[in-house]
Amino acid sequence: MGNGSGTAQGNTRARFEQWARNPLCQANTLSAVHNVRMADVARHLGYRPSFGQSVFALTRGNNFERQILRDEGARLLEELIRTDVLPEGAKGLADLRVRMNGGPLPSLEEAIEATKGLLGALADPSGPGSPPRPAIIASPTVLIPKGVMLPEAVLILDVLAVRYDRGRPELTVGEIKTYPDRGGHTDPHQLAGARAQAGIYLHALELLLAELGCGDRVRLRRTGCLVLTRPGSNFPSVRAGEDLRYQTERARRGFELLEAAARGLAPFESPGDDPIDAVARAETEYSEACLRFCDRASQCHAAALEAGNPAVLGDEVRRFLGEVDLGRAVALLNGGDPRTAGERDLLRRLRRAGSTAHP
């Protein structure tokens, strides 16, 4: 679920988000594509990892998911109907969770095949037998093809709501989080992160439906829902109608860029090359975003500071100074003569900024 339950789910989604936060860093790209944890690289280099999710948060997330999916998803179903994600009278739960996450399926491979089979049955209700018509699908599982991430990677979606009263079966992506829904006071950064994750899931479903050849018989809503908690309880609070168009396009474009980056990566020196050492040797590109997710951020910050990289003062400063390092920028501010075209341009912009600030 959204709190990272299930190694494959949390890992794959986190790898994409890790790459998206700093796609210019070759070491970061290598880490994400080849599934080499940057925490292990940091330990290899003698640094203490500083990121990770607490056992308490993971346990609470797992418990919340189990509670809202109990009794055919009764708690979640009631809230989805109340917010008009599902119509009155909707019922039925298809539980595609694996056993390690409290579900009935023995493996991810079976979950992947079960997801394909269920979506295919929804798209072709005239097929053999009596196809299931669940209102909720828990943990549908999608395979990301090799080439985007190496090896092949798996995305386990949190939940899908399915309604059948509008012609084609209509799927709504739901992202589950355990933080409380405080209406207009819910942390906007947390909401943005949840929407970004839901956008990844929506794009993954697009890919799967296209692979199955049933994209014209099953409708994917471009609005999703966030399943949060009611303050002080383990009951769900659904935020419906979350616009996911931008987040889905971000995921689509991101996967294209990540696949291109994967193709352009230099291979490991030999089959026996240590992946952790390979990431440690790769070129790095420091960004202020690194401070929020990368276990090597302190090392790269120190190296950038020593090199006079303007990024240590933030990405806006780096963009403003361009190719000019901090030492030369200070020299220009102190009256030094510009040496390059870039420095002359920077000096003009600094003077213009100064005259604007002091008319």
XYZ file of C-alpha atoms in Angstrom:
359
model
C 0.000 0.000 0.000
C 1.021 3.635 0.056
C 3.145 3.124 3.122
C 5.372 0.662 1.341
C 3.953 -2.664 2.435
C 5.413 -5.380 0.261
C 9.031 -5.280 -0.801
C 8.341 -5.235 -4.525
C 5.770 -2.470 -4.384
C 7.610 -0.036 -2.166
C 10.891 -0.798 -3.916
C 9.787 -0.304 -7.531
C 7.847 2.873 -6.915
C 10.609 4.265 -4.741
C 13.171 3.507 -7.448
C 11.222 5.535 -10.005
C 10.748 8.446 -7.605
C 14.414 8.251 -6.616
C 15.484 8.616 -10.234
C 12.940 11.385 -10.933
C 14.283 13.537 -8.105
C 17.721 13.791 -9.702
C 17.839 12.281 -13.201
C 21.092 14.125 -14.021
C 23.111 12.089 -11.516
C 24.589 9.004 -13.196
C 25.103 7.251 -9.865
C 21.462 7.870 -8.947
C 20.262 6.556 -12.321
C 22.484 3.486 -12.056
C 21.170 2.835 -8.547
C 17.516 3.094 -9.643
C 17.814 1.112 -12.880
C 19.816 -1.774 -11.419
C 18.029 -1.788 -8.050
C 21.166 -1.059 -6.034
C 20.159 0.571 -2.765
C 21.964 3.841 -2.180
C 21.985 3.048 1.538
C 24.265 0.074 0.760
C 26.484 2.320 -1.367
C 26.719 4.821 1.490
C 27.783 2.066 3.907
C 30.322 0.858 1.329
C 31.786 4.385 1.293
C 31.817 4.655 5.084
C 28.700 6.812 5.529
C 25.791 6.068 7.812
C 22.462 5.885 5.911
C 19.939 8.441 7.109
C 16.767 7.549 5.192
C 14.217 4.776 5.527
C 10.771 4.087 6.896
C 10.204 3.143 10.510
C 8.967 -0.295 11.466
C 6.149 1.425 13.358
C 4.949 3.223 10.206
C 5.090 0.033 8.144
C 3.181 -1.929 10.793
C 0.497 0.732 11.110
C 0.153 0.874 7.337
C -0.286 -2.883 7.084
C -2.839 -2.877 9.903
C -4.841 -0.056 8.312
C -4.965 -1.854 4.980
C -6.103 -5.103 6.604
C -8.817 -3.305 8.581
C -10.371 -1.554 5.598
C -10.286 -4.728 3.464
C -11.827 -7.029 6.075
C -15.330 -8.411 5.509
C -15.230 -7.938 1.735
C -13.848 -4.419 2.165
C -16.859 -3.238 4.174
C -15.242 -0.129 5.681
C -13.688 1.006 2.425
C -16.782 0.153 0.380
C -19.017 2.294 2.583
C -16.726 5.307 2.174
C -16.318 4.832 -1.593
C -20.101 4.788 -1.962
C -20.518 7.831 0.290
C -18.108 9.853 -1.872
C -19.717 8.613 -5.136
C -16.612 6.804 -6.306
C -18.897 3.766 -6.402
C -22.691 3.679 -6.847
C -25.243 2.584 -4.274
C -25.445 -1.180 -4.063
C -21.839 -1.795 -5.142
C -20.336 -4.884 -3.538
C -17.653 -7.517 -3.906
C -13.902 -7.658 -3.272
C -11.275 -9.326 -5.446
C -8.297 -9.821 -3.151
C -5.095 -10.083 -5.198
C -2.714 -9.543 -2.297
C 0.090 -12.022 -1.787
C 0.376 -13.954 1.464
C 3.230 -11.850 2.803
C 0.810 -8.886 2.676
C -2.111 -10.724 4.227
C -3.729 -11.974 1.023
C -4.523 -15.392 -0.461
C -2.068 -15.579 -3.375
C 1.233 -17.428 -2.903
C 3.485 -15.302 -5.132
C 3.863 -12.135 -7.154
C 3.830 -14.199 -10.350
C 0.358 -15.480 -9.488
C -0.777 -11.957 -8.584
C 0.430 -10.680 -11.977
C -1.444 -13.416 -13.835
C -4.541 -12.980 -11.676
C -4.568 -9.252 -12.445
C -4.343 -9.904 -16.179
C -7.092 -12.511 -15.974
C -9.442 -10.291 -13.981
C -9.004 -7.226 -16.204
C -9.451 -9.405 -19.267
C -12.689 -10.798 -17.827
C -13.966 -7.290 -17.075
C -13.272 -6.290 -20.671
C -14.996 -9.388 -22.079
C -18.046 -10.196 -19.930
C -19.351 -12.510 -22.672
C -16.401 -14.843 -22.197
C -16.701 -18.399 -20.847
C -18.159 -18.873 -17.409
C -19.546 -16.161 -15.166
C -16.921 -13.395 -14.955
C -16.498 -11.723 -11.547
C -17.777 -8.174 -11.080
C -16.036 -6.933 -7.917
C -16.486 -3.345 -6.785
C -13.007 -3.334 -5.220
C -9.792 -4.928 -6.470
C -7.113 -5.072 -3.774
C -3.460 -4.980 -4.857
C -3.675 -5.482 -8.629
C -0.128 -6.241 -9.743
C 1.554 -4.983 -12.926
C 4.858 -6.018 -14.474
C 7.076 -3.190 -15.778
C 8.934 -4.479 -18.865
C 12.665 -5.023 -18.809
C 14.479 -2.029 -20.269
C 12.841 0.557 -18.031
C 14.260 -1.006 -14.894
C 16.681 -3.888 -14.801
C 15.708 -6.565 -14.059
C 11.961 -6.554 -14.693
C 10.121 -4.753 -11.917
C 6.689 -5.030 -10.331
C 4.202 -2.389 -9.273
C 1.529 -3.407 -6.762
C -1.273 -0.869 -6.874
C -3.064 -0.155 -3.630
C -6.682 -0.514 -4.717
C -8.980 -0.171 -7.725
C -12.642 0.782 -7.503
C -14.787 -0.642 -10.318
C -18.237 0.536 -11.320
C -20.472 -1.039 -13.965
C -23.358 1.436 -14.294
C -21.875 3.604 -17.056
C -21.584 1.180 -19.949
C -17.987 -0.011 -19.929
C -16.429 -1.100 -16.619
C -14.841 2.009 -15.113
C -11.674 1.829 -13.017
C -10.647 4.408 -10.412
C -7.147 4.228 -8.932
C -6.968 4.544 -5.160
C -3.828 5.363 -3.184
C -3.866 4.364 0.500
C -2.078 6.437 3.137
C -2.281 6.298 6.922
C -1.917 9.987 7.640
C -5.139 11.757 8.670
C -7.383 13.656 6.310
C -7.629 17.163 7.783
C -9.641 18.661 4.958
C -8.059 21.903 3.784
C -5.288 21.541 6.370
C -3.839 18.218 5.168
C -0.118 18.536 4.447
C 0.088 19.616 0.753
C 3.462 17.878 0.290
C 1.992 14.583 1.473
C -0.969 14.986 -0.848
C 1.304 15.822 -3.785
C 3.373 12.703 -3.104
C 0.247 10.533 -2.949
C -1.044 11.965 -6.234
C 2.332 11.349 -7.887
C 2.229 7.708 -6.784
C -1.340 7.319 -8.023
C -0.238 8.770 -11.371
C 2.445 6.092 -11.661
C -0.188 3.438 -10.999
C -2.562 4.908 -13.577
C 0.159 4.869 -16.225
C 1.048 1.283 -15.305
C -2.590 0.316 -15.866
C -2.549 2.068 -19.243
C 0.418 -0.067 -20.252
C -1.232 -3.264 -19.037
C -4.577 -2.617 -20.735
C -2.750 -1.832 -23.974
C -0.798 -5.081 -23.627
C -4.040 -7.002 -23.091
C -5.676 -5.257 -26.054
C -8.698 -4.174 -24.039
C -8.081 -0.461 -23.547
C -11.199 0.369 -25.570
C -13.449 -1.885 -23.471
C -12.394 -0.757 -20.001
C -12.415 2.901 -19.033
C -9.661 4.349 -16.839
C -10.776 7.443 -14.985
C -8.322 10.356 -15.047
C -9.397 11.251 -11.539
C -8.367 9.015 -8.682
C -9.036 8.875 -4.980
C -6.831 9.084 -1.916
C -7.743 6.803 0.975
C -6.560 8.506 4.161
C -7.533 7.958 7.802
C -10.087 9.793 9.844
C -8.192 11.681 12.555
C -7.625 9.492 15.581
C -9.058 6.327 14.051
C -8.414 3.449 11.669
C -11.495 4.246 9.598
C -10.921 5.442 6.029
C -11.599 8.921 4.699
C -11.750 9.065 0.902
C -10.757 12.176 -1.026
C -12.488 11.638 -4.380
C -12.005 13.414 -7.702
C -8.238 13.893 -7.459
C -7.066 15.036 -10.905
C -4.249 12.714 -12.003
C -3.717 13.906 -15.593
C -0.485 15.766 -14.864
C 0.869 13.001 -12.629
C 0.076 10.347 -15.252
C 1.812 12.314 -17.991
C 4.763 12.835 -15.643
C 4.958 9.071 -15.127
C 4.648 8.349 -18.860
C 7.377 10.798 -19.776
C 9.477 9.707 -16.834
C 9.377 6.046 -17.857
C 10.399 7.020 -21.398
C 13.346 9.028 -20.097
C 14.300 6.307 -17.634
C 14.259 3.708 -20.398
C 16.492 5.949 -22.529
C 18.809 6.447 -19.571
C 18.918 2.686 -18.985
C 19.915 2.085 -22.603
C 22.639 4.713 -22.358
C 24.201 3.379 -19.173
C 27.645 1.872 -19.463
C 27.420 -1.839 -18.574
C 29.169 -3.191 -15.535
C 32.783 -3.957 -16.336
C 32.220 -7.705 -16.097
C 29.553 -10.143 -14.932
C 31.411 -10.350 -11.641
C 31.585 -6.582 -11.155
C 30.251 -5.556 -7.747
C 27.077 -3.471 -8.406
C 27.544 -1.488 -5.193
C 31.099 -0.601 -6.140
C 29.949 0.291 -9.673
C 27.420 2.806 -8.305
C 30.036 4.163 -5.902
C 32.415 4.795 -8.847
C 29.804 6.461 -11.062
C 29.730 10.219 -11.628
C 27.500 12.194 -9.270
C 25.608 15.449 -9.817
C 24.650 17.215 -6.590
C 21.242 18.885 -6.299
C 19.443 20.347 -3.301
C 16.796 17.638 -3.816
C 19.430 15.073 -2.789
C 19.168 16.256 0.805
C 15.610 14.899 0.947
C 16.159 11.369 -0.341
C 19.760 10.268 -0.933
C 21.970 8.578 1.636
C 25.069 9.977 -0.112
C 23.884 13.591 0.073
C 26.360 14.624 2.785
C 29.282 13.252 0.770
C 28.160 14.935 -2.454
C 27.387 18.213 -0.659
C 30.888 18.303 0.803
C 32.443 17.604 -2.609
C 30.268 20.264 -4.262
C 31.208 22.803 -1.589
C 34.905 22.114 -2.092
C 34.477 22.537 -5.855
C 32.571 25.812 -5.482
C 29.424 24.319 -7.019
C 26.601 26.904 -6.728
C 24.146 24.047 -6.116
C 25.197 24.037 -2.438
C 23.207 27.278 -2.131
C 20.212 25.797 -3.937
C 19.128 25.001 -7.459
C 17.938 28.564 -8.106
C 21.427 29.893 -7.371
C 22.930 27.235 -9.633
C 20.605 28.231 -12.466
C 21.382 31.926 -11.958
C 25.170 31.508 -11.886
C 25.259 29.019 -14.764
C 28.825 27.925 -15.516
C 30.363 30.347 -13.012
C 31.506 28.752 -9.736
C 31.059 30.340 -6.331
C 34.652 31.530 -6.087
C 34.473 33.444 -9.353
C 31.018 34.824 -8.481
C 32.388 36.249 -5.217
C 35.372 37.694 -7.094
C 33.047 39.442 -9.549
C 30.940 40.824 -6.714
C 34.138 42.211 -5.165
C 35.047 44.081 -8.335
C 37.038 41.459 -10.231
C 37.210 41.563 -14.016
C 35.230 38.930 -15.931
C 37.333 36.351 -17.769
C 34.754 34.590 -19.932
C 31.578 35.369 -21.834
C 29.624 33.579 -19.098
C 31.171 35.749 -16.414
C 30.452 38.925 -18.409
C 26.829 37.867 -18.774
C 26.600 37.084 -15.058
C 28.087 40.459 -14.164
C 25.509 42.236 -16.344
C 22.690 40.342 -14.645
C 24.103 41.042 -11.179
C 24.312 44.763 -11.943
C 20.803 44.754 -13.385
C 19.524 42.977 -10.273
C 21.329 45.475 -8.072
C 19.883 48.488 -9.873
C 16.396 46.992 -9.669
C 16.747 46.404 -5.933
C 18.032 49.945 -5.288
C 16.323 52.366 -7.701
